[in-house]
PDB file of C-alpha atoms and ligand atoms in Angstrom:
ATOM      1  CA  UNK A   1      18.627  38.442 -56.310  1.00  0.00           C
ATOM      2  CA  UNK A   2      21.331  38.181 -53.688  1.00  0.00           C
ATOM      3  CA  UNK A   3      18.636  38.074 -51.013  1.00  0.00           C
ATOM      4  CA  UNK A   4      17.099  35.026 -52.771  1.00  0.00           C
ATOM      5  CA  UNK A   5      20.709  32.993 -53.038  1.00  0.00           C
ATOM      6  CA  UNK A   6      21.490  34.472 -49.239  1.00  0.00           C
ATOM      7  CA  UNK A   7      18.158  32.770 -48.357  1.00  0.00           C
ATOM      8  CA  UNK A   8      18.892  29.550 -49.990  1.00  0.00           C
ATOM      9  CA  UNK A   9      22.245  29.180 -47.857  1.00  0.00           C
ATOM     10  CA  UNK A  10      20.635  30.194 -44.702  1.00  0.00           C
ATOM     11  CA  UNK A  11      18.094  27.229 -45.715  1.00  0.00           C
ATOM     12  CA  UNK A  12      20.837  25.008 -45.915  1.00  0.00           C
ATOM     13  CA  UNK A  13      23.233  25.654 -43.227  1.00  0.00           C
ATOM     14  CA  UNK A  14      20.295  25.519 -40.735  1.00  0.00           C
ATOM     15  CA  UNK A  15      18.658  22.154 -42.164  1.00  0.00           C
ATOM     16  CA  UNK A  16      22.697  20.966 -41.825  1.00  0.00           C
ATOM     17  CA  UNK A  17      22.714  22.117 -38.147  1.00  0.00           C
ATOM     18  CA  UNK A  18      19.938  20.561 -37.644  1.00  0.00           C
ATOM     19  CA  UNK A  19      20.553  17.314 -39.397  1.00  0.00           C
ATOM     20  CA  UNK A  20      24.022  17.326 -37.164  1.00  0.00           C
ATOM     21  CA  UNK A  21      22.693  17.579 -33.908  1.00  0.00           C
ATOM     22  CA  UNK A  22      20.337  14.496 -34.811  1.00  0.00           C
ATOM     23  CA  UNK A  23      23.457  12.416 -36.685  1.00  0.00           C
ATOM     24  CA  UNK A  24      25.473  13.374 -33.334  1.00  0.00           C
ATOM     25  CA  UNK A  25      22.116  11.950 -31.099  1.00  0.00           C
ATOM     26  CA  UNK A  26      21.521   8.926 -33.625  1.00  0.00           C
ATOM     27  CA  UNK A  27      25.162   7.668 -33.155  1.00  0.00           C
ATOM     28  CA  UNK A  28      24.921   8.239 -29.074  1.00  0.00           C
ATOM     29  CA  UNK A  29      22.420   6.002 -28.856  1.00  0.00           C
ATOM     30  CA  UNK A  30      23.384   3.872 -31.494  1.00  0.00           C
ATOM     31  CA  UNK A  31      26.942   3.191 -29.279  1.00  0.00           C
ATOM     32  CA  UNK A  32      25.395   3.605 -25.827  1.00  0.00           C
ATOM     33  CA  UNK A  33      25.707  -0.090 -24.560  1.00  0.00           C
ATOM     34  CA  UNK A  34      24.197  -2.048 -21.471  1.00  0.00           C
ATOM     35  CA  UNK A  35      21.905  -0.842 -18.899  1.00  0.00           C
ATOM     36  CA  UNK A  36      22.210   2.977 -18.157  1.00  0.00           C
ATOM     37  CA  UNK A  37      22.426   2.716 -14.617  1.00  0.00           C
ATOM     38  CA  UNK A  38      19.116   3.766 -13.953  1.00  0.00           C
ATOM     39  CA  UNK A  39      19.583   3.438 -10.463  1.00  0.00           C
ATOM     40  CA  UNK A  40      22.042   6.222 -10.266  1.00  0.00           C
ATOM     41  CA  UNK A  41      21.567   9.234  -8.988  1.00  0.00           C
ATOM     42  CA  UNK A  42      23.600  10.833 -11.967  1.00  0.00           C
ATOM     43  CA  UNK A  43      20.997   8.907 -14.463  1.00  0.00           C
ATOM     44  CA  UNK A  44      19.546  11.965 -15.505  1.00  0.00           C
ATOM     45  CA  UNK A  45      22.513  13.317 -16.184  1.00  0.00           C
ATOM     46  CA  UNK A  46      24.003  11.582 -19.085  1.00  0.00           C
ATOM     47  CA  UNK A  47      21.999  13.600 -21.697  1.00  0.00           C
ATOM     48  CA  UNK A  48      24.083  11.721 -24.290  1.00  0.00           C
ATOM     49  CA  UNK A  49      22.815   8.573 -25.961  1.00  0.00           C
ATOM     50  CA  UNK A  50      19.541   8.898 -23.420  1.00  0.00           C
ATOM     51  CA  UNK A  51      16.848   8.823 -26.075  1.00  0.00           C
ATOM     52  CA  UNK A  52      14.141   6.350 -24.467  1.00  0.00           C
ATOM     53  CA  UNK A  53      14.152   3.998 -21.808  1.00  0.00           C
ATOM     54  CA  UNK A  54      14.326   0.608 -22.396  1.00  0.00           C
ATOM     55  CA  UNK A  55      10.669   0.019 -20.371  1.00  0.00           C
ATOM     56  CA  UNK A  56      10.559  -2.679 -18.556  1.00  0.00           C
ATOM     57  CA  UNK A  57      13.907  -3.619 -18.208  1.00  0.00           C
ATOM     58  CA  UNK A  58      14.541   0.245 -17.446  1.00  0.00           C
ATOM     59  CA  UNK A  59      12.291   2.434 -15.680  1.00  0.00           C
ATOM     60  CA  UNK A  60      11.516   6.135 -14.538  1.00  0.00           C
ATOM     61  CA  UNK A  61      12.738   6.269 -11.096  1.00  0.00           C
ATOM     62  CA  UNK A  62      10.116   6.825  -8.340  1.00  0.00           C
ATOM     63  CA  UNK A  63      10.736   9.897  -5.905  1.00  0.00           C
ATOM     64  CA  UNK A  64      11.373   9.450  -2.401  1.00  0.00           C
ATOM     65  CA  UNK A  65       8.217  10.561  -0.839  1.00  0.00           C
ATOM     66  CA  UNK A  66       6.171   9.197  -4.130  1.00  0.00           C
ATOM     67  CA  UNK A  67       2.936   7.328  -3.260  1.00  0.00           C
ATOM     68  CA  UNK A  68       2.508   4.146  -4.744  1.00  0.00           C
ATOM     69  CA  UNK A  69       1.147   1.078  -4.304  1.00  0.00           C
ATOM     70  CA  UNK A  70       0.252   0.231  -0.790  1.00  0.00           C
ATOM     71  CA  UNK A  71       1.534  -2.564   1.308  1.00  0.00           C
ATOM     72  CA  UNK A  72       0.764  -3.504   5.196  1.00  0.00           C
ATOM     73  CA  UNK A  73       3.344  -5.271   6.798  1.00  0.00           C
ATOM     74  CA  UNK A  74       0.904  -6.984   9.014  1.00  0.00           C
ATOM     75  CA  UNK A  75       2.832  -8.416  11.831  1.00  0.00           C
ATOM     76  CA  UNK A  76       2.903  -4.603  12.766  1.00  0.00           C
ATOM     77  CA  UNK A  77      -1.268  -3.999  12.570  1.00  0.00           C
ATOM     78  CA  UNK A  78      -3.001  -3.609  15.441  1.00  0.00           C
ATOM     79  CA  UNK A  79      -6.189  -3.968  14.284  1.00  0.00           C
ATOM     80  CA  UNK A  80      -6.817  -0.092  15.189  1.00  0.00           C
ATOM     81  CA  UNK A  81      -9.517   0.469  12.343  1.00  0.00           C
ATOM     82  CA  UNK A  82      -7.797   4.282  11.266  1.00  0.00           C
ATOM     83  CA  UNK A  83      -7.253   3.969   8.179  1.00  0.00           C
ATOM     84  CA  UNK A  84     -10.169   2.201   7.274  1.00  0.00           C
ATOM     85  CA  UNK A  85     -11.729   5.898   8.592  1.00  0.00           C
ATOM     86  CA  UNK A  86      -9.874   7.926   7.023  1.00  0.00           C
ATOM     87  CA  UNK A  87     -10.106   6.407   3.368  1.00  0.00           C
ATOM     88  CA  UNK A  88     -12.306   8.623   1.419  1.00  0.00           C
ATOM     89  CA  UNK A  89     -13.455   6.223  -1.487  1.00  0.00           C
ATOM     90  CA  UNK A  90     -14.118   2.910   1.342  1.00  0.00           C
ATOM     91  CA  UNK A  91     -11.524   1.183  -0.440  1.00  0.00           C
ATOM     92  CA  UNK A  92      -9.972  -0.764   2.619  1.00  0.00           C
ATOM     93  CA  UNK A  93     -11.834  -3.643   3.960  1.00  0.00           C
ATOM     94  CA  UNK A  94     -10.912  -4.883   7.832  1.00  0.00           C
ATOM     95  CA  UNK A  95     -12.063  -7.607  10.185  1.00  0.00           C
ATOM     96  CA  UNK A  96     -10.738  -8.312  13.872  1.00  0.00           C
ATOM     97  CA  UNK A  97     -10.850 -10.386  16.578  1.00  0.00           C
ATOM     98  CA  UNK A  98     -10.131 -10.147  19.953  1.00  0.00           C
ATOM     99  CA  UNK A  99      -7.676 -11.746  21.565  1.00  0.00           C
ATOM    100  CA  UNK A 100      -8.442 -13.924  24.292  1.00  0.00           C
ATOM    101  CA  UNK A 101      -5.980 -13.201  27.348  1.00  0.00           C
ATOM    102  CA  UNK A 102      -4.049 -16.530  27.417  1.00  0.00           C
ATOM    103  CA  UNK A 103      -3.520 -16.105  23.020  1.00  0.00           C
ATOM    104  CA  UNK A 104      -1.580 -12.393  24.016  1.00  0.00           C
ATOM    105  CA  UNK A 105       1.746 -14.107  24.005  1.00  0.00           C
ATOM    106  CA  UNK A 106       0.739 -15.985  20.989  1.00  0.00           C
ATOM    107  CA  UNK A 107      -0.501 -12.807  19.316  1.00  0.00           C
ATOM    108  CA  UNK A 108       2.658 -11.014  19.905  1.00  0.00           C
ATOM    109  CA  UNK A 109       3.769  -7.261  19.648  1.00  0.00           C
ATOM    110  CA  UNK A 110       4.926  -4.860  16.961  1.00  0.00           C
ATOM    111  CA  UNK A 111       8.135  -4.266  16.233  1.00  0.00           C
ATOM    112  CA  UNK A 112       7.916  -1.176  18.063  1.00  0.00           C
ATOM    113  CA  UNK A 113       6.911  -3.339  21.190  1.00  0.00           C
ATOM    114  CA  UNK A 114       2.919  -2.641  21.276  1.00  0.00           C
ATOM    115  CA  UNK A 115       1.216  -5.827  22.873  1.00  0.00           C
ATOM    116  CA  UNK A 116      -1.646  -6.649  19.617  1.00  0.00           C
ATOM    117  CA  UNK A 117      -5.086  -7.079  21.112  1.00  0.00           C
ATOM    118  CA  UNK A 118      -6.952  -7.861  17.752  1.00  0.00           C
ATOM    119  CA  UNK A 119      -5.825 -10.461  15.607  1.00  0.00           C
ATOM    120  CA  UNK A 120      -6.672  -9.285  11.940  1.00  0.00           C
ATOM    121  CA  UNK A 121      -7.925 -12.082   9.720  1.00  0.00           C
ATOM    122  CA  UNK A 122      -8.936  -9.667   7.117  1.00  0.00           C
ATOM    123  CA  UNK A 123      -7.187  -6.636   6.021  1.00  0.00           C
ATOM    124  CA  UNK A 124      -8.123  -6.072   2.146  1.00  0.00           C
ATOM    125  CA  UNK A 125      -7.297  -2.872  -0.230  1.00  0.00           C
ATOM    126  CA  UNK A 126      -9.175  -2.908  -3.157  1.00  0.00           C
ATOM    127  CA  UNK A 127      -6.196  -1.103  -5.197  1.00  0.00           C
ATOM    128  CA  UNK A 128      -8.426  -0.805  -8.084  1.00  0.00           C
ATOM    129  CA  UNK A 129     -10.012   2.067  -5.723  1.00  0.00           C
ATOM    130  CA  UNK A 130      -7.707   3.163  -4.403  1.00  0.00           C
ATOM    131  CA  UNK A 131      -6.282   7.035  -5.432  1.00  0.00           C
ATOM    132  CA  UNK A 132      -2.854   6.656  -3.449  1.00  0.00           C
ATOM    133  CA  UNK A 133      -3.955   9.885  -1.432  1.00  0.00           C
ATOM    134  CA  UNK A 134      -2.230   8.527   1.422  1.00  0.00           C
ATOM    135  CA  UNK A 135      -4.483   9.607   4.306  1.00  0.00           C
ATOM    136  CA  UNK A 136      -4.820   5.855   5.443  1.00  0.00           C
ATOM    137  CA  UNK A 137      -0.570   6.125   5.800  1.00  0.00           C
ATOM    138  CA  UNK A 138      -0.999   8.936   7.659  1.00  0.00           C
ATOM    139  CA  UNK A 139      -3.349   8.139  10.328  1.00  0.00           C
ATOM    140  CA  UNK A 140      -1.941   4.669  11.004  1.00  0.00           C
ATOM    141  CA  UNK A 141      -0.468   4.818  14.368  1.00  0.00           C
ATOM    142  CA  UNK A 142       2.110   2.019  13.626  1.00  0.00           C
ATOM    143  CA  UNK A 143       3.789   3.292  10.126  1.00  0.00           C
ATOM    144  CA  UNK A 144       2.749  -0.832   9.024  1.00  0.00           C
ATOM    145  CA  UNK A 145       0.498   1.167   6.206  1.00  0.00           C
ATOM    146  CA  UNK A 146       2.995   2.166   3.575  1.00  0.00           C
ATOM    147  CA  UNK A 147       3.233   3.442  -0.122  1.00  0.00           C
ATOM    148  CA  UNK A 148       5.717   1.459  -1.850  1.00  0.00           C
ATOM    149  CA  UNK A 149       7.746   2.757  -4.702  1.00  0.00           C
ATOM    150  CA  UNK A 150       5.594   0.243  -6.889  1.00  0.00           C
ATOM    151  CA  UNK A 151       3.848   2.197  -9.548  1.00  0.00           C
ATOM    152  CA  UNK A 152       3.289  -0.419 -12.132  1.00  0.00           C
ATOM    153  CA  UNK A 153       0.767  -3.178 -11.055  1.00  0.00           C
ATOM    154  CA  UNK A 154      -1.573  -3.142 -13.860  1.00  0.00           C
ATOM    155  CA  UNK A 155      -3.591  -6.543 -13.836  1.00  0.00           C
ATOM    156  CA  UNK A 156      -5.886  -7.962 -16.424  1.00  0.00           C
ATOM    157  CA  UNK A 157      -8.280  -9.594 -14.212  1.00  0.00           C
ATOM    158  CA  UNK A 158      -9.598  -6.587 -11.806  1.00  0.00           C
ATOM    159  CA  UNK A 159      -9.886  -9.510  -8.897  1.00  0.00           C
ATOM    160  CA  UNK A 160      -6.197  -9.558  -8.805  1.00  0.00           C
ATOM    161  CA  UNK A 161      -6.064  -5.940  -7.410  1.00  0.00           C
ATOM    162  CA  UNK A 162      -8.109  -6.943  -4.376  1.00  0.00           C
ATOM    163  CA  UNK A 163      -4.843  -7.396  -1.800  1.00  0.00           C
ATOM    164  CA  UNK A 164      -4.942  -9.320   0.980  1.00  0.00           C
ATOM    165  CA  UNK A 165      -2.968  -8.693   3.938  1.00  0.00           C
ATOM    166  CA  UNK A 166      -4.984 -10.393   6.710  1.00  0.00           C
ATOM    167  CA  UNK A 167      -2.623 -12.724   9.884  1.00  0.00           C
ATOM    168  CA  UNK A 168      -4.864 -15.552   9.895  1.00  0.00           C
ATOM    169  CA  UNK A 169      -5.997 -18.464   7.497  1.00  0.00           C
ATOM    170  CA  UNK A 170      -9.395 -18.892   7.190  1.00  0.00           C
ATOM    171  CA  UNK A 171      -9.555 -22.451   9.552  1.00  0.00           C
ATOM    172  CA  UNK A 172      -7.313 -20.324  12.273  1.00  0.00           C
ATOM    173  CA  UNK A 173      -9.681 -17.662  11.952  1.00  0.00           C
ATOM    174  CA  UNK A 174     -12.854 -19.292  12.322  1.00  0.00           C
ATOM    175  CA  UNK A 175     -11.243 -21.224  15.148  1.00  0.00           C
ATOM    176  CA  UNK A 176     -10.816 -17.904  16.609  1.00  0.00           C
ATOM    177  CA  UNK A 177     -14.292 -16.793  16.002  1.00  0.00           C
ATOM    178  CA  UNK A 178     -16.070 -19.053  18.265  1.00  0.00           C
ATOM    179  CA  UNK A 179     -13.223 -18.664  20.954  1.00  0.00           C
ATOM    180  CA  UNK A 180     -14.170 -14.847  21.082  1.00  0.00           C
ATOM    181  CA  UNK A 181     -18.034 -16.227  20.672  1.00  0.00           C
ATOM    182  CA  UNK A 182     -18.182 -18.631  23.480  1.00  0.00           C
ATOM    183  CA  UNK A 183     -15.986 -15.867  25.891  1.00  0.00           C
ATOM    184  CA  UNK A 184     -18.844 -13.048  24.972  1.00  0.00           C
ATOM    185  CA  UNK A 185     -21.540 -15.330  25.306  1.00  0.00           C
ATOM    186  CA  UNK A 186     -19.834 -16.797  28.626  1.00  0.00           C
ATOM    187  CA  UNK A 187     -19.372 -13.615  30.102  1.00  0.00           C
ATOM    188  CA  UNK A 188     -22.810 -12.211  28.785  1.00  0.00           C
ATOM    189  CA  UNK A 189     -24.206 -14.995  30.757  1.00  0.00           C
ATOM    190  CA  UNK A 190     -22.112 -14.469  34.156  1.00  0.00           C
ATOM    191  CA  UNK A 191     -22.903 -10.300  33.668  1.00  0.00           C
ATOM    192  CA  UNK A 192     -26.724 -11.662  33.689  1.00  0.00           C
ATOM    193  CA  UNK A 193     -26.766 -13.893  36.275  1.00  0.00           C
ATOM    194  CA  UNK A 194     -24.662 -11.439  38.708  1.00  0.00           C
ATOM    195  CA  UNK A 195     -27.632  -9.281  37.887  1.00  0.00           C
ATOM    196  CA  UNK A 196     -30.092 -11.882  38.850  1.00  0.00           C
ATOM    197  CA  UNK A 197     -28.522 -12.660  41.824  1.00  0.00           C
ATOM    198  CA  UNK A 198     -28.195  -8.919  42.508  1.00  0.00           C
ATOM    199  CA  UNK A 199     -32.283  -8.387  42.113  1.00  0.00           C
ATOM    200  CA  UNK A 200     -32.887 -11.697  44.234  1.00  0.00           C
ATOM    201  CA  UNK A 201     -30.950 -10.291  47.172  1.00  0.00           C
ATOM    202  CA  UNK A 202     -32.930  -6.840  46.506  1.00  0.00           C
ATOM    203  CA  UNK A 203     -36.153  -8.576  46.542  1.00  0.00           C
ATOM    204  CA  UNK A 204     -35.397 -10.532  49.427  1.00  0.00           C
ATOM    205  CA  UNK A 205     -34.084  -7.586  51.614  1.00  0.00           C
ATOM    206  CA  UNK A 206     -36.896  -5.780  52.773  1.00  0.00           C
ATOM    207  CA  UNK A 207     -38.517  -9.129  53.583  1.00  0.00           C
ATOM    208  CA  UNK A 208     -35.589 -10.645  56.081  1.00  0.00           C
ATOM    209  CA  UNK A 209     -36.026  -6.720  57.486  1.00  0.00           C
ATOM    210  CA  UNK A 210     -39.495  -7.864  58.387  1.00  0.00           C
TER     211      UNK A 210
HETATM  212  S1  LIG B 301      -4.318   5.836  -0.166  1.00  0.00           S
HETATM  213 FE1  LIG B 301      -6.266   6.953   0.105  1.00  0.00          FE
HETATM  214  S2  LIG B 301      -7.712   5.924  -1.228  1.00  0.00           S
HETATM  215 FE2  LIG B 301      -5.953   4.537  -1.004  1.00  0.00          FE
HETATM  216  S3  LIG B 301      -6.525   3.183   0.693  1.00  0.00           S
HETATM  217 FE3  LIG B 301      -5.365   4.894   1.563  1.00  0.00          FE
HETATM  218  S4  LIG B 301      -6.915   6.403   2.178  1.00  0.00           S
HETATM  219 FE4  LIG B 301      -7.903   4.956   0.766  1.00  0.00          FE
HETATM  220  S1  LIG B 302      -4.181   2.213  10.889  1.00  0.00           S
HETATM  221 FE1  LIG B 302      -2.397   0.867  10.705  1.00  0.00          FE
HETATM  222  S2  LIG B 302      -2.423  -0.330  12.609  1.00  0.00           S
HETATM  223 FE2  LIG B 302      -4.456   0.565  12.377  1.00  0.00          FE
HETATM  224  S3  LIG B 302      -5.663  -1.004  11.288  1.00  0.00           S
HETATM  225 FE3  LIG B 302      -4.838   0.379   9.743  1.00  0.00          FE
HETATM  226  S4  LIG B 302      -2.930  -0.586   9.079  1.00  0.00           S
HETATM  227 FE4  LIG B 302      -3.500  -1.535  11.013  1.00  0.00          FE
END
């Protein structure tokens, strides 16, 4: 009998432990006020009142090397094609043009001081693809490929996670387009009639030997 009544008040005083530890979290986060710093690096500390976090106005800090949502600072692209390569799932999309040699200046450099050859009138990540593996960061000779710390981008129309990144509007770029055009074609032509001229002065050789 005294085991049944020694049961009984075990019973109790652990359902009262129990019941105290979730009165003492209830009231925690009942009195913790304002934002909770979220942005500290001692966020995770403060076990006390930290029951949830108030998403969006709060959110789960991303770690330092964490890869995200991808962004090319462009005016740092050279046009190089790598990461397009090394995607696995095709997911980046590039055009480029060349750039004529009185538009260099125009064209510019990186910030690390790399004259751009290729203007790049289309640079587009389907992000809807994309698995954030990061090999396209990796290769890109230029560190303008990065992961930002951007982990919520969800979208309801899947359109709006096709990114554009590209230097040119579409009028600059088609202007640009039949400069490169008209060069190739110009120089096409000069490479063929240097060759002409070449097999007339072959042909004509042996005969002025005569
Ligand atoms: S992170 Fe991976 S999947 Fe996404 S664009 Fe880069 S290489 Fe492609
Ligand atoms: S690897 Fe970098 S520099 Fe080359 S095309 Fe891609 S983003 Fe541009």
């Amino acid at each position: 009998m005294s085991e049944y009544f020694k049961n009984i008040a075990t019973s109790a005083s652990t359902i009262a432990t129990g019941m105290g530890i979730t009165l003492k979290h209830f009231l925690n986060a009942f009195n913790r006020k304002g934002d909770a710093g979220i942005d500290d690096v001692d966020y995770f500390r403060q076990v006390d009142g930290l029951v949830t976090l108030q998403y969006p106005r709060e959110a789960v800090p991303t770690p330092l090397r964490g890869r995200y949502r991808l962004h090319n600072a462009i005016d740092d692209c050279i046009g190089c094609g790598q990461c397009v390569r090394a995607c696995p799932v095709n997911c980046i999309e590039i055009e480029t043009i060349k750039v004529m040699p009185e538009d260099l200046a125009a064209c510019g450099k990186t910030s690390g001081g790399q004259q751009k050859k290729f203007w790049v009138p289309v640079f587009d990540i389907d992000t809807a693809k994309c698995m954030t593996c990061g090999m396209c960061t990796n290769v890109c000779p230029t560190e303008c490929l990065v992961h930002t710390p951007v982990s919520d981008f969800s979208e309801f129309d899947r359109q709006n996670l096709l990114y554009h990144f590209g230097n040119l509007s579409r009028i600059e770029a088609d202007a640009k387009r039949r400069k490169a055009a008209e060069a190739q074609a110009k120089a096409q032509a000069e490479k063929e009639c240097k060759a002409a001229e070449a097999k007339a002065a072959q042909a004509e050789g042996p005969a002025g030997e005569q």
